[in-house]
Short mmCIF file of C-alpha atoms and ligand atoms in Angstrom, two decimals:
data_model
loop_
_atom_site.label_atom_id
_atom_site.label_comp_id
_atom_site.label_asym_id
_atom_site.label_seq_id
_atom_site.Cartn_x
_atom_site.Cartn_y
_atom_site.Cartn_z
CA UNK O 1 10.78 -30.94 38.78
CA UNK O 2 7.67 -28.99 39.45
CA UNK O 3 4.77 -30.19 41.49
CA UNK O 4 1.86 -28.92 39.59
CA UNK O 5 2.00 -25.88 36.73
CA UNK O 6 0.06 -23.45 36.57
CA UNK O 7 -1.01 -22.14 32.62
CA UNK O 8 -1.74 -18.64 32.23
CA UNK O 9 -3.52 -18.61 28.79
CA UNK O 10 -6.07 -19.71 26.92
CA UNK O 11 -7.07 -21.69 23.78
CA UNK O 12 -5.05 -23.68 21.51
CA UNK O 13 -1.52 -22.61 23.53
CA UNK O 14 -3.12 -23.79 27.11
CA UNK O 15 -3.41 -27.09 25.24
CA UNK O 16 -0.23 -27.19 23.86
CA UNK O 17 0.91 -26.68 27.09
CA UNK O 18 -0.91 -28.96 28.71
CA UNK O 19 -0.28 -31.65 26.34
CA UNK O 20 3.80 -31.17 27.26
CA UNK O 21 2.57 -31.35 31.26
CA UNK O 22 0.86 -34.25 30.58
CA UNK O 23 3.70 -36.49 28.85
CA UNK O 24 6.02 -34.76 31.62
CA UNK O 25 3.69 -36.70 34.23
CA UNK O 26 2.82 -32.85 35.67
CA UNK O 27 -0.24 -31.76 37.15
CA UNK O 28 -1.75 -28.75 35.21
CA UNK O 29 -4.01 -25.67 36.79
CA UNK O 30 -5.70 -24.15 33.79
CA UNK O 31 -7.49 -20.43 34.70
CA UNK O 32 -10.29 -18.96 32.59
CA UNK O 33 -12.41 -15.95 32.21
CA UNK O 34 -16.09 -16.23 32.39
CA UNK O 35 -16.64 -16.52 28.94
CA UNK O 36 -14.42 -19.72 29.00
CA UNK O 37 -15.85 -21.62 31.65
CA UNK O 38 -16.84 -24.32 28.80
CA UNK O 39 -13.31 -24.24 27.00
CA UNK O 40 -11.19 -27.10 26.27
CA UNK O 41 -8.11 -25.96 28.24
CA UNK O 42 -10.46 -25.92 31.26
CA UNK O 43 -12.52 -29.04 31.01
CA UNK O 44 -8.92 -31.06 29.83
CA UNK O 45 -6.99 -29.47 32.86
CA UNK O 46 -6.67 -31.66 36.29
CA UNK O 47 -7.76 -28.61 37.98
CA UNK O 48 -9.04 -24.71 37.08
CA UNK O 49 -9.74 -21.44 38.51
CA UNK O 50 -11.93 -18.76 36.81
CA UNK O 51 -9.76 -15.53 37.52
CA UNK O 52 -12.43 -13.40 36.35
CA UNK O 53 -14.98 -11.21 33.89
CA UNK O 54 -14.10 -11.84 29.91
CA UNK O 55 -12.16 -8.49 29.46
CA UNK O 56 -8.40 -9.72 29.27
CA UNK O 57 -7.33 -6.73 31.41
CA UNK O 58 -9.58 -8.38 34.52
CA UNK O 59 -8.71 -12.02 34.21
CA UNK O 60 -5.67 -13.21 31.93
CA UNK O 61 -3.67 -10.16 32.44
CA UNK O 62 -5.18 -9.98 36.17
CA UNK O 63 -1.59 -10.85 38.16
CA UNK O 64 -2.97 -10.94 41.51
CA UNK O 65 -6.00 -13.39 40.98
CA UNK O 66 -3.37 -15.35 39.03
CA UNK O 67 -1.28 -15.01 41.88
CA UNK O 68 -4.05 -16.36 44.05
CA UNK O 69 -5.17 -19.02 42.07
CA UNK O 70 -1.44 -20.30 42.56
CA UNK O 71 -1.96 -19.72 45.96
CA UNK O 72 -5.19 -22.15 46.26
CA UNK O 73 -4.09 -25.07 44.06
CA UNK O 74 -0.29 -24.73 45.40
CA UNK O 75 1.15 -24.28 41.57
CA UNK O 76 4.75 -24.13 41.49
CA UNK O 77 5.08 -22.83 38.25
CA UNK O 78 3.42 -20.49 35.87
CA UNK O 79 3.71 -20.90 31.33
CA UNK O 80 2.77 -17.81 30.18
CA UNK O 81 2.14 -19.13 26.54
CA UNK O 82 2.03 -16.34 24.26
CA UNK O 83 0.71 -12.86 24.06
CA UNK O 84 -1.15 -12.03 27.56
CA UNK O 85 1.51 -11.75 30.40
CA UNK O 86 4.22 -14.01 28.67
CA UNK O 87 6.89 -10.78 27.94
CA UNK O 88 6.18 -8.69 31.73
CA UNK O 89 9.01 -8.68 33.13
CA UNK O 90 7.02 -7.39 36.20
CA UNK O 91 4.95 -10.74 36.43
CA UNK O 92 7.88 -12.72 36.19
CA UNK O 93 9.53 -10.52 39.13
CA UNK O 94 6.18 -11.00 41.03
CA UNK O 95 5.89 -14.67 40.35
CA UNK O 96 9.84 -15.39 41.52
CA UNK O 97 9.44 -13.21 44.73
CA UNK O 98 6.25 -15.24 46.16
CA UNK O 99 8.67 -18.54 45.01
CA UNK O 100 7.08 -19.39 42.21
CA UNK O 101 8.56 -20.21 38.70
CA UNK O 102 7.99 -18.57 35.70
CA UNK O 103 8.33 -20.57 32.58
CA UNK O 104 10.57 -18.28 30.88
CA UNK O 105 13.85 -16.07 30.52
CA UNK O 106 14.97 -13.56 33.58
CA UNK O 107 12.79 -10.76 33.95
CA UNK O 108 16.13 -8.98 33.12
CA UNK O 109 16.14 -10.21 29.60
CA UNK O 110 13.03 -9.78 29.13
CA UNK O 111 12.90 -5.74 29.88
CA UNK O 112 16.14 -5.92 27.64
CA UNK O 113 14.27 -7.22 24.74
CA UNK O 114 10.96 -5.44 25.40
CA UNK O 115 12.42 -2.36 24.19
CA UNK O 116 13.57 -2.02 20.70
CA UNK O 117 16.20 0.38 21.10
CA UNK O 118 18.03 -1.49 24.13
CA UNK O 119 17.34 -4.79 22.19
CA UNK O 120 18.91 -3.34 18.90
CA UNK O 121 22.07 -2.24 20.72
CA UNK O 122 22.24 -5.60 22.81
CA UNK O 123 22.25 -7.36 19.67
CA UNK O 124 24.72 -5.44 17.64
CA UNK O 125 26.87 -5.91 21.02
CA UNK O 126 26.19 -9.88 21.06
CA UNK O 127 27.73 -9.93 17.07
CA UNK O 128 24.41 -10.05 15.07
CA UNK O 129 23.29 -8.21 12.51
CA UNK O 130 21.10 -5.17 12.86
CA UNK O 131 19.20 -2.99 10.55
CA UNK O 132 21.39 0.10 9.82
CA UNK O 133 19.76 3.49 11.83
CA UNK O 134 20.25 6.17 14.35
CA UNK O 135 22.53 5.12 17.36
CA UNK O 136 19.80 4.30 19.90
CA UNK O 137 16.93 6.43 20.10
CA UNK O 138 15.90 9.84 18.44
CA UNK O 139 15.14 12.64 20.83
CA UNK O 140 13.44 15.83 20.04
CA UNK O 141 16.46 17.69 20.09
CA UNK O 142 18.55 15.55 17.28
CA UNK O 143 19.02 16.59 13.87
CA UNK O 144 16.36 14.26 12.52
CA UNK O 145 17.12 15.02 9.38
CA UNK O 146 21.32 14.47 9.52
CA UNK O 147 20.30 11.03 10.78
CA UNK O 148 17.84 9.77 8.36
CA UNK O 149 20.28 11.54 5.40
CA UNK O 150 23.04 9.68 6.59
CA UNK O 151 20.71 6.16 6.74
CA UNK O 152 19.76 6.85 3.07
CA UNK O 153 16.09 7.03 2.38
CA UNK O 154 13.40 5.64 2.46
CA UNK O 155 13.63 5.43 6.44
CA UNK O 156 11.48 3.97 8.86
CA UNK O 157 10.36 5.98 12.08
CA UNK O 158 9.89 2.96 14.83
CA UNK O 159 8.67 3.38 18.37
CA UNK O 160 10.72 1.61 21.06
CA UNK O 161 7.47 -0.17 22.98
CA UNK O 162 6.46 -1.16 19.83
CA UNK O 163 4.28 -4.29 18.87
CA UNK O 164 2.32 -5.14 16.24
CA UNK O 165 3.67 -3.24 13.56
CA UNK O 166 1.94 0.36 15.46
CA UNK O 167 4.07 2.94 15.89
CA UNK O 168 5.44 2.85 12.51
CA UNK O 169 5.78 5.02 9.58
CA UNK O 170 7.73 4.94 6.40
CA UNK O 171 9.31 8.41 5.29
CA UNK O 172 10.30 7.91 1.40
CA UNK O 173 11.84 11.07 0.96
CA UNK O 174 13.18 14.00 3.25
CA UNK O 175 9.61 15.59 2.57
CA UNK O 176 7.98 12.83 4.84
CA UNK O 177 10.08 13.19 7.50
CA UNK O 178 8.50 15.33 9.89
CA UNK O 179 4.96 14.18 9.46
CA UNK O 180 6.15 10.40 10.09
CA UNK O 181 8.27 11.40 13.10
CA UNK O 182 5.17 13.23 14.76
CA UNK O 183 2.35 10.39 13.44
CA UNK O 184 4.64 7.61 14.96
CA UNK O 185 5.08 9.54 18.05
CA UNK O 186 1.26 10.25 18.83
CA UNK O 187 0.68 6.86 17.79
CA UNK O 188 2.76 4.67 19.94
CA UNK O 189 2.54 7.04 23.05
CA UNK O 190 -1.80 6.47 22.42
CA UNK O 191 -0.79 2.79 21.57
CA UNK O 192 2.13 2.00 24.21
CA UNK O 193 2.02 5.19 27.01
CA UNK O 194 5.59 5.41 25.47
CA UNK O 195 6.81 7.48 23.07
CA UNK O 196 10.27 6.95 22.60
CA UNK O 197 11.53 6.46 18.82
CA UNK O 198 14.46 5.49 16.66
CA UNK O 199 14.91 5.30 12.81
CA UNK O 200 15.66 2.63 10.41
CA UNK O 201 16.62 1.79 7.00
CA UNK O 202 13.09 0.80 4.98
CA UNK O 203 14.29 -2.26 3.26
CA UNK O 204 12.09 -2.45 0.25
CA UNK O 205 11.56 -6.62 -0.41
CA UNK O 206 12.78 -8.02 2.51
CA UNK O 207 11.62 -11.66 3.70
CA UNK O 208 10.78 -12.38 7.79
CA UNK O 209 13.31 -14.98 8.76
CA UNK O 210 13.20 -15.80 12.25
CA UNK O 211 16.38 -18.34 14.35
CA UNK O 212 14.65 -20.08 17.24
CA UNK O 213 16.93 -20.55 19.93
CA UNK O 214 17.51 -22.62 23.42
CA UNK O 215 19.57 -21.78 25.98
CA UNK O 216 19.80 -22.97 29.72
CA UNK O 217 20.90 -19.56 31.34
CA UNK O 218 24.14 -20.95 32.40
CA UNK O 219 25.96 -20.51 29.22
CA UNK O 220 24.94 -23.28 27.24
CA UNK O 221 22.86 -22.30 24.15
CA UNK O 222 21.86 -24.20 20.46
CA UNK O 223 19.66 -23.07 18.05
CA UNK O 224 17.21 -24.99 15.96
CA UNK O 225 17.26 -23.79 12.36
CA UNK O 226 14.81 -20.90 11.04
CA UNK O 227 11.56 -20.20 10.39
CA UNK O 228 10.10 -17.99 6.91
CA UNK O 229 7.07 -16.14 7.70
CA UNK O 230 7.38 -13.51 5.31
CA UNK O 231 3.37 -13.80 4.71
CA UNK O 232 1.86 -11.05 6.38
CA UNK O 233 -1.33 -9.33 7.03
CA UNK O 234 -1.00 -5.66 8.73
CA UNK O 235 2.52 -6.99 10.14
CA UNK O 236 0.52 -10.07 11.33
CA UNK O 237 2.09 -13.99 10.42
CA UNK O 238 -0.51 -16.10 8.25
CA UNK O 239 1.49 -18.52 6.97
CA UNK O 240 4.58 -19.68 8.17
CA UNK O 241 7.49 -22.74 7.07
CA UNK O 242 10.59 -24.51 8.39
CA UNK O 243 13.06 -24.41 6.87
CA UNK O 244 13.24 -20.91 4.42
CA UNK O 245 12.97 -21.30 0.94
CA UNK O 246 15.37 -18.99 0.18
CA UNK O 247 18.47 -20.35 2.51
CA UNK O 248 21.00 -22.75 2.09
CA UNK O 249 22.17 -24.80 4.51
CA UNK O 250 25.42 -23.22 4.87
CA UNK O 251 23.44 -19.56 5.65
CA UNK O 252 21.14 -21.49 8.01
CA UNK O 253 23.92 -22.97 9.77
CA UNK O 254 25.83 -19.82 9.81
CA UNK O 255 23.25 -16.93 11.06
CA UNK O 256 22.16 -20.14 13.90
CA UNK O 257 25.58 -20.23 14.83
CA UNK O 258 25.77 -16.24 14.94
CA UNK O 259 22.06 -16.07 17.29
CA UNK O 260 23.63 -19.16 20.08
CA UNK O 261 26.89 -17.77 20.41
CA UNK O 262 25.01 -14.80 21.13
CA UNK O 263 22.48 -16.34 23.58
CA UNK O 264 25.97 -18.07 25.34
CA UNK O 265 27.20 -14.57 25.61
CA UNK O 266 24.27 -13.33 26.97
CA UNK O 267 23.30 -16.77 29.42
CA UNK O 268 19.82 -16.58 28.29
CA UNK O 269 17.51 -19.28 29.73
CA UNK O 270 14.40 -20.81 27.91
CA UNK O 271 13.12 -20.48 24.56
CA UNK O 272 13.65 -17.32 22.04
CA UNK O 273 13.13 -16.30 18.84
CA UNK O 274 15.35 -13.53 17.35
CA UNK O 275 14.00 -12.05 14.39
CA UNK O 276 15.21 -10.73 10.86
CA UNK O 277 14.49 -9.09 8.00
CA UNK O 278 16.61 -10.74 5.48
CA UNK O 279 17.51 -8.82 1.73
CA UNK O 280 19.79 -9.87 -1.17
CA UNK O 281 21.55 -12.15 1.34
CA UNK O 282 21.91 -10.52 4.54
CA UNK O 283 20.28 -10.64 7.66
CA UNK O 284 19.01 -7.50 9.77
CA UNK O 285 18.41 -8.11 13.41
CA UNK O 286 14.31 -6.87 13.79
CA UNK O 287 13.56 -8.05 17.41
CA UNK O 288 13.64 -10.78 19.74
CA UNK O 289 10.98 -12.50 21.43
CA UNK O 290 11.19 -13.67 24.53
CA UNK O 291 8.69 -16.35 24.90
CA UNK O 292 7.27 -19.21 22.63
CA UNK O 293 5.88 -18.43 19.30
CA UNK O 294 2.29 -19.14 18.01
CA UNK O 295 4.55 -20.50 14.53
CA UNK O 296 6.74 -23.47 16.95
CA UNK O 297 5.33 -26.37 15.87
CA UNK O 298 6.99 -26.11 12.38
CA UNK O 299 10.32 -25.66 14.09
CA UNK O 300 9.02 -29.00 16.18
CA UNK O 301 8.47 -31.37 13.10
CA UNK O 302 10.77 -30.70 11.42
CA UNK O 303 13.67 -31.27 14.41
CA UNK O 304 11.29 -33.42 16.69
CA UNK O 305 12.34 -31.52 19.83
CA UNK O 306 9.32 -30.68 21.87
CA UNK O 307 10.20 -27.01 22.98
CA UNK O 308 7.45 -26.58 25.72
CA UNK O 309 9.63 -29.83 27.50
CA UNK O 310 12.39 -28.04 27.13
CA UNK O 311 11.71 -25.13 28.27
CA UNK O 312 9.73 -26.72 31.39
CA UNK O 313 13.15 -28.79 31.87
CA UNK O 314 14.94 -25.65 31.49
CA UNK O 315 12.48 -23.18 34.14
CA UNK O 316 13.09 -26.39 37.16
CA UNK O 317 17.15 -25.63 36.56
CA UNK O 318 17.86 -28.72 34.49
CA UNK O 319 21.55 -28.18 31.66
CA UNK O 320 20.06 -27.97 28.22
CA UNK O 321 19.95 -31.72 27.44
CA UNK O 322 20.80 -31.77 22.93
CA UNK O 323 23.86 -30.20 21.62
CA UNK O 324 23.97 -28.79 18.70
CA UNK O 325 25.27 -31.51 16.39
CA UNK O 326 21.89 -33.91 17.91
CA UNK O 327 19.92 -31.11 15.79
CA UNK O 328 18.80 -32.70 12.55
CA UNK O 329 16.61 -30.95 10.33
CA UNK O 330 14.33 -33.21 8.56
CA UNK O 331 11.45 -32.39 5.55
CA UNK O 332 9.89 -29.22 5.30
CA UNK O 333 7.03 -28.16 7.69
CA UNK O 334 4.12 -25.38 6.41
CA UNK O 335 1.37 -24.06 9.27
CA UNK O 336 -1.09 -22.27 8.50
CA UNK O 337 -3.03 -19.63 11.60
CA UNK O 338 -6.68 -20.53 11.12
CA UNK O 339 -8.51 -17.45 12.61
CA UNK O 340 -12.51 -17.05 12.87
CA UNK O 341 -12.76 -14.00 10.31
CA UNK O 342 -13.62 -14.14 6.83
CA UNK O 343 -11.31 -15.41 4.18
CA UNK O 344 -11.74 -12.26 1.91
CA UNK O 345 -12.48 -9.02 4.30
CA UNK O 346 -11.16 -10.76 7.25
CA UNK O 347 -13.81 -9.30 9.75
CA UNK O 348 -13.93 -10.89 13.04
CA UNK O 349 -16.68 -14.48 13.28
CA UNK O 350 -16.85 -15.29 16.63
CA UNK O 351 -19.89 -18.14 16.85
CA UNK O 352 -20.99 -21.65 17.51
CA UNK O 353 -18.95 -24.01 15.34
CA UNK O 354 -22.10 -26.53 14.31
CA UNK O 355 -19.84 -29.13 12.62
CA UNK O 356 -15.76 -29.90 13.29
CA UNK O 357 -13.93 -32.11 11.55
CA UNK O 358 -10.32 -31.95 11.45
CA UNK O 359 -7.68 -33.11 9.29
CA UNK O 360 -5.66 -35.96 9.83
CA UNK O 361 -2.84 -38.82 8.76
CA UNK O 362 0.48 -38.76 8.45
CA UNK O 363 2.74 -35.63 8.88
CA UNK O 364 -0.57 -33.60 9.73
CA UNK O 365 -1.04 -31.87 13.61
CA UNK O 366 -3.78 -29.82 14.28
CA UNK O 367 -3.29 -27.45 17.28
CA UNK O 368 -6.59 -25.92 18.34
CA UNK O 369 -8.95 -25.49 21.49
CA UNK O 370 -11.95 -25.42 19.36
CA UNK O 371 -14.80 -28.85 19.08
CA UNK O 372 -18.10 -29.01 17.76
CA UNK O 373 -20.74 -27.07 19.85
CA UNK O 374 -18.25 -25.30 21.08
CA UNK O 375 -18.99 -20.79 21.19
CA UNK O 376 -16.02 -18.81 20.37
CA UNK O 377 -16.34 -16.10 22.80
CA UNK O 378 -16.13 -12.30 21.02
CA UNK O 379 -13.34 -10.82 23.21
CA UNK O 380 -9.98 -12.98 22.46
CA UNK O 381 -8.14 -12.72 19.29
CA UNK O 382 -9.45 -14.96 16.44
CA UNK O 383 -6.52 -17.28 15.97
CA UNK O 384 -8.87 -20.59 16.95
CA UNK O 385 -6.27 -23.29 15.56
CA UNK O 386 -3.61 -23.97 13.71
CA UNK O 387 -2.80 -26.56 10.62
CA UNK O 388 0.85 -27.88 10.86
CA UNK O 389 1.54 -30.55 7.68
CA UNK O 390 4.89 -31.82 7.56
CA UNK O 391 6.53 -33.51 4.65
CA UNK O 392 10.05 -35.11 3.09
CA UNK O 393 10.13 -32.29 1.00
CA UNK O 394 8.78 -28.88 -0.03
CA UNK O 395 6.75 -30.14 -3.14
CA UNK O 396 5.14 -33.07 -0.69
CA UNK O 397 4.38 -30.92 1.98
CA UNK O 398 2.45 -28.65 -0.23
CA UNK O 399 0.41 -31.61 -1.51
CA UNK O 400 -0.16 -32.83 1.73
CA UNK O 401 -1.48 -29.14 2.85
CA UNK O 402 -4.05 -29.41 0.02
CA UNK O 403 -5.06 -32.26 0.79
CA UNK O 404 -5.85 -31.08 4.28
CA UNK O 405 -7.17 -28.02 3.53
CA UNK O 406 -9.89 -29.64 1.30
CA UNK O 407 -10.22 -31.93 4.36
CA UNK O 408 -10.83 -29.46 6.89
CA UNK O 409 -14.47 -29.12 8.18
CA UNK O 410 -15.30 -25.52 10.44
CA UNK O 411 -19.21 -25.13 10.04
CA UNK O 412 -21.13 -22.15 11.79
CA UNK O 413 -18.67 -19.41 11.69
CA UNK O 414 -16.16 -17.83 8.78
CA UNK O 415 -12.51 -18.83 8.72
CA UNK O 416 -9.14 -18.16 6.96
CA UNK O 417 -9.40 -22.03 5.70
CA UNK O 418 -10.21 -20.52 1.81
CA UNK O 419 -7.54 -18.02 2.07
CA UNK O 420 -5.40 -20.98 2.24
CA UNK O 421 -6.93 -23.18 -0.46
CA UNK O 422 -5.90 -20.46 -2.49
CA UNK O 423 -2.38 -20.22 -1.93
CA UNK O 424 -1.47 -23.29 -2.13
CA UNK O 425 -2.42 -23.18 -5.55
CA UNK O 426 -0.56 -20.28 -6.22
CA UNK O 427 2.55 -20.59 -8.63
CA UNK O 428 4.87 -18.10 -6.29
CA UNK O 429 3.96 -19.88 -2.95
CA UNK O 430 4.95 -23.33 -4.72
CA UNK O 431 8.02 -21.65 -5.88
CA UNK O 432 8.57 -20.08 -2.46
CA UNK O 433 8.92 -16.94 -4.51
CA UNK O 434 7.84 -14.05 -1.81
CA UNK O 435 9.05 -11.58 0.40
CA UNK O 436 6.87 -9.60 2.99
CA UNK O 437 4.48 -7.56 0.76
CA UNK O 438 3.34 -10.14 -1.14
CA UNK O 439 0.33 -10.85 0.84
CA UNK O 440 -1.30 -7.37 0.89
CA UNK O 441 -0.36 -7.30 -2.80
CA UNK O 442 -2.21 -10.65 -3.49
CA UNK O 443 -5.25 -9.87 -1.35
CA UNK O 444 -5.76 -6.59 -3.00
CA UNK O 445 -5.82 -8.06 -6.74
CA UNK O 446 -8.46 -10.28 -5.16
CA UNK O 447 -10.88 -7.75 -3.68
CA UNK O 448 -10.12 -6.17 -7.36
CA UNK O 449 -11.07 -9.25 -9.50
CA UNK O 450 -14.37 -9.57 -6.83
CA UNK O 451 -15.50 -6.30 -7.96
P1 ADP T 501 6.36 -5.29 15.75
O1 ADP T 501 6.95 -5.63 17.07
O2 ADP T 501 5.45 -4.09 15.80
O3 ADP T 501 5.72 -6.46 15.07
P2 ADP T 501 8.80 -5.51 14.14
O4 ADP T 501 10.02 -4.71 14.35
O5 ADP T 501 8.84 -6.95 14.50
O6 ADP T 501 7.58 -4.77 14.85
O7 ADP T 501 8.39 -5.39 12.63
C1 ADP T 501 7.15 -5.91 12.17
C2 ADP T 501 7.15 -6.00 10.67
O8 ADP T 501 7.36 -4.68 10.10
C3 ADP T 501 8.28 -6.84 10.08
O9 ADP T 501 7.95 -8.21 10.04
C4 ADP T 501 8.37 -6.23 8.70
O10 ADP T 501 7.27 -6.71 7.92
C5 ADP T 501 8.16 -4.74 8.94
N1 ADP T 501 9.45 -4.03 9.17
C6 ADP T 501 10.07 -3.82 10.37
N2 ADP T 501 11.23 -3.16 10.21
C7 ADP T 501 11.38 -2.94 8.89
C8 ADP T 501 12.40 -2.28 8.05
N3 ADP T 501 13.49 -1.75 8.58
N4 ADP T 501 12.19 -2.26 6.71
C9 ADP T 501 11.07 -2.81 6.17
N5 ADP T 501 10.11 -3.41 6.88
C10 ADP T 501 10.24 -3.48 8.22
#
């Protein structure tokens, strides 16, 4: 096991992290920026190291003073959390050729899944479902318009570094085409330095269904269940729950078994999430990421694995320790991404929270960095906590969410907390009745009726 880890992120994922470090008995190195010198991930870690200024680029994406600080507290191993450096294959080549772990999949998987096209035909090679489209990427020279005729319109024009949801454009009819292919292209080579583009079907209602899966890189894999986070903002996950209302547990059971028979296949180590768009009862293979997701912890409660454990057992060599048949899913599990921006125009609050008072009782975990007094600092993204209810059923975990929600005390800055208020009071969310536009729709007959 490792000696002492090193956790290369910030807020409410550094505690997460350390919090699975902790119960482990392992000594934790948290790094900050200037502008978090007075975070909780800091003052909770046994030791820290500011790596430098508040821009990301200088300190939480900065590999050699993360390198360094490694160096100095003698970290074995780095957890990359989420977003930051957690899918460079680069840093994780870096980190394993100065001997240190990195909490995470082979750099080689990662640079696999990284890019859309590669990960699109690595996953129609592995058996699962993709989205029908061009054969790998389009180039300049193809007969754009053969391919997206014989795809069936509406298309959609996708860059290969995407991320998200840039680099994308929707041609409805034959008369779009060109204009999307050129928009996408100067978009996601300003957005990624990358160019490179493929095409898609445009499925029209689809829901976000994502399979987490485990695997120990030597051939052993499981997956635990789905996740529905069809409720989106700008391609951006607001609300997410464990399992899908619309599967059954015979389609749960049988697009799991189709994602860790893939992982085997492939010997992929650590935790991944491979993600769908799923449509009048099939699945279409979107992407896969490499890494943890923010949306976990309702994947957590409702199996009670801890997944950070795992995948810290997993990164010091240990066999994945639960086959498949020790997977129960129990209850239904809703979280919702409290960000600092307003509930109705969703512009950015960073601020000094003057009052805190979270939620609490049974089937109710709160993931956040934040406390009272505490400044949220301008330049991170607003995600500041997260509200993960858990209940025997659908109907009780709802009533448990608005129970919490009315609970929940965040004074001194705007958050997402009404937003939320609202949907759970909302006769399609209660009948799980939604797909990935309904969002946008809903917030746009509320800026109406405001008017
Ligand atoms: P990114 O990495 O930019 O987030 P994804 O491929 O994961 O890109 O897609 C992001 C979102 O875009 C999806 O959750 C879905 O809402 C929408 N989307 C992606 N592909 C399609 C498609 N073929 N048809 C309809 N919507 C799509």
């Amino acid at each position: 096991m490792f000696s002492k880890i090193l956790i290369a992120n910030r807020g409410e994922i550094a505690l997460r992290i350390l919090r699975a470090c902790r119960e482990l008995g392992i000594p934790t190195v948290a790094v900050h920026s200037t502008a978090d010198e007075n975070a909780m991930h800091v003052r909770l870690a046994d030791e820290s190291v500011c790596i430098g200024p508040p821009v990301a680029r200088d300190s939480y994406l900065n590999i050699p003073q993360i390198l360094a600080a490694c160096e100095i507290t003698g970290a074995d191993a780095v957890h990359p959390g989420y977003g930051f450096l957690s899918e460079n294959a680069r840093f994780a080549e870096i980190l394993e050729a100065h001997g240190i772990t990195f909490i995470g999949p082979t750099s080689d998987h990662i640079r696999i899944m990284g890019d859309k096209i590669q990960a699109k035909t690595t996953a129609e090679q592995l058996g699962i479902p993709v989205v029908p489209g061009s054969d790998g990427g389009i180039t300049p020279e193809d007969d754009v318009h053969a391919i997206a005729d014989h795809i069936g319109y509406p298309v959609l024009v996708k860059a290969a570094a995407g991320g998200g949801g840039r680099g994308m454009k929707v041609a409805q009819t034959k008369a779009d085409l060109d204009t999307a292919i050129s928009t996408a292209r100067a978009e996601a080579k300003a957005a990624f330095g990358d160019d490179a583009l493929y095409m898609e079907k445009y499925l029209g209602k689809p829901r976000h269904i994502e399979v987490q899966v485990l695997g120990d890189g030597q051939g052993n894999a499981i997956h635990l269940g789905e996740r529905d986070c069809s409720l989106q903002r700008r391609h951006q996950k607001v609300f997410e729950e464990c399992p899908s209302p619309a599967l059954n547990d015979a389609q749960r059971k049988n697009i799991g078994e189709i994602c860790a028979d893939a992982m085997r296949k492939l010997k992929y180590r650590g935790a991944g999430t491979i993600e769908f768009l799923y449509e009048n009862g099939e699945f279409y293979f979107i992407e896969m990421n490499t890494r943890l997701q923010v949306e976990h912890p309702v994947t957590e409660m409702v199996t009670g694995i801890d997944l950070v454990n795992e995948q810290i057992r997993i990164a010091s060599g240990a066999t994945l320790g639960i086959d498949q048949q020790d997977v129960t899913f129990e209850g239904h599990a809703i979280e919702c991404r409290i960000n600092a921006e307003n509930a109705a125009t969703f512009a950015p609050s960073p601020g000094t929270i003057t009052h805190y008072h979270p939620p609490g009782g049974l089937g109710v975990r709160v993931d956040s960095g934040v406390y009272q007094g505490y400044k949220i600092p301008p330049h991170y993204d607003s995600l500041i906590g997260k509200l993960i209810v858990h209940g025997r059923t659908r109907v009780e975990c709802m009533m448990r969410l608005r129970r919490c929600l009315a609970e929940f005390v965040v004074d001194g800055i705007d958050t997402t907390i009404p937003l939320f208020t609202k949907l759970v009071d909302n006769q399609d969310i209660a009948n799980g009745a939604y797909d990935i536009h309904w969002l946008e729709k809903f917030l746009a007959e509320e800026s109406q009726k405001e008017q």
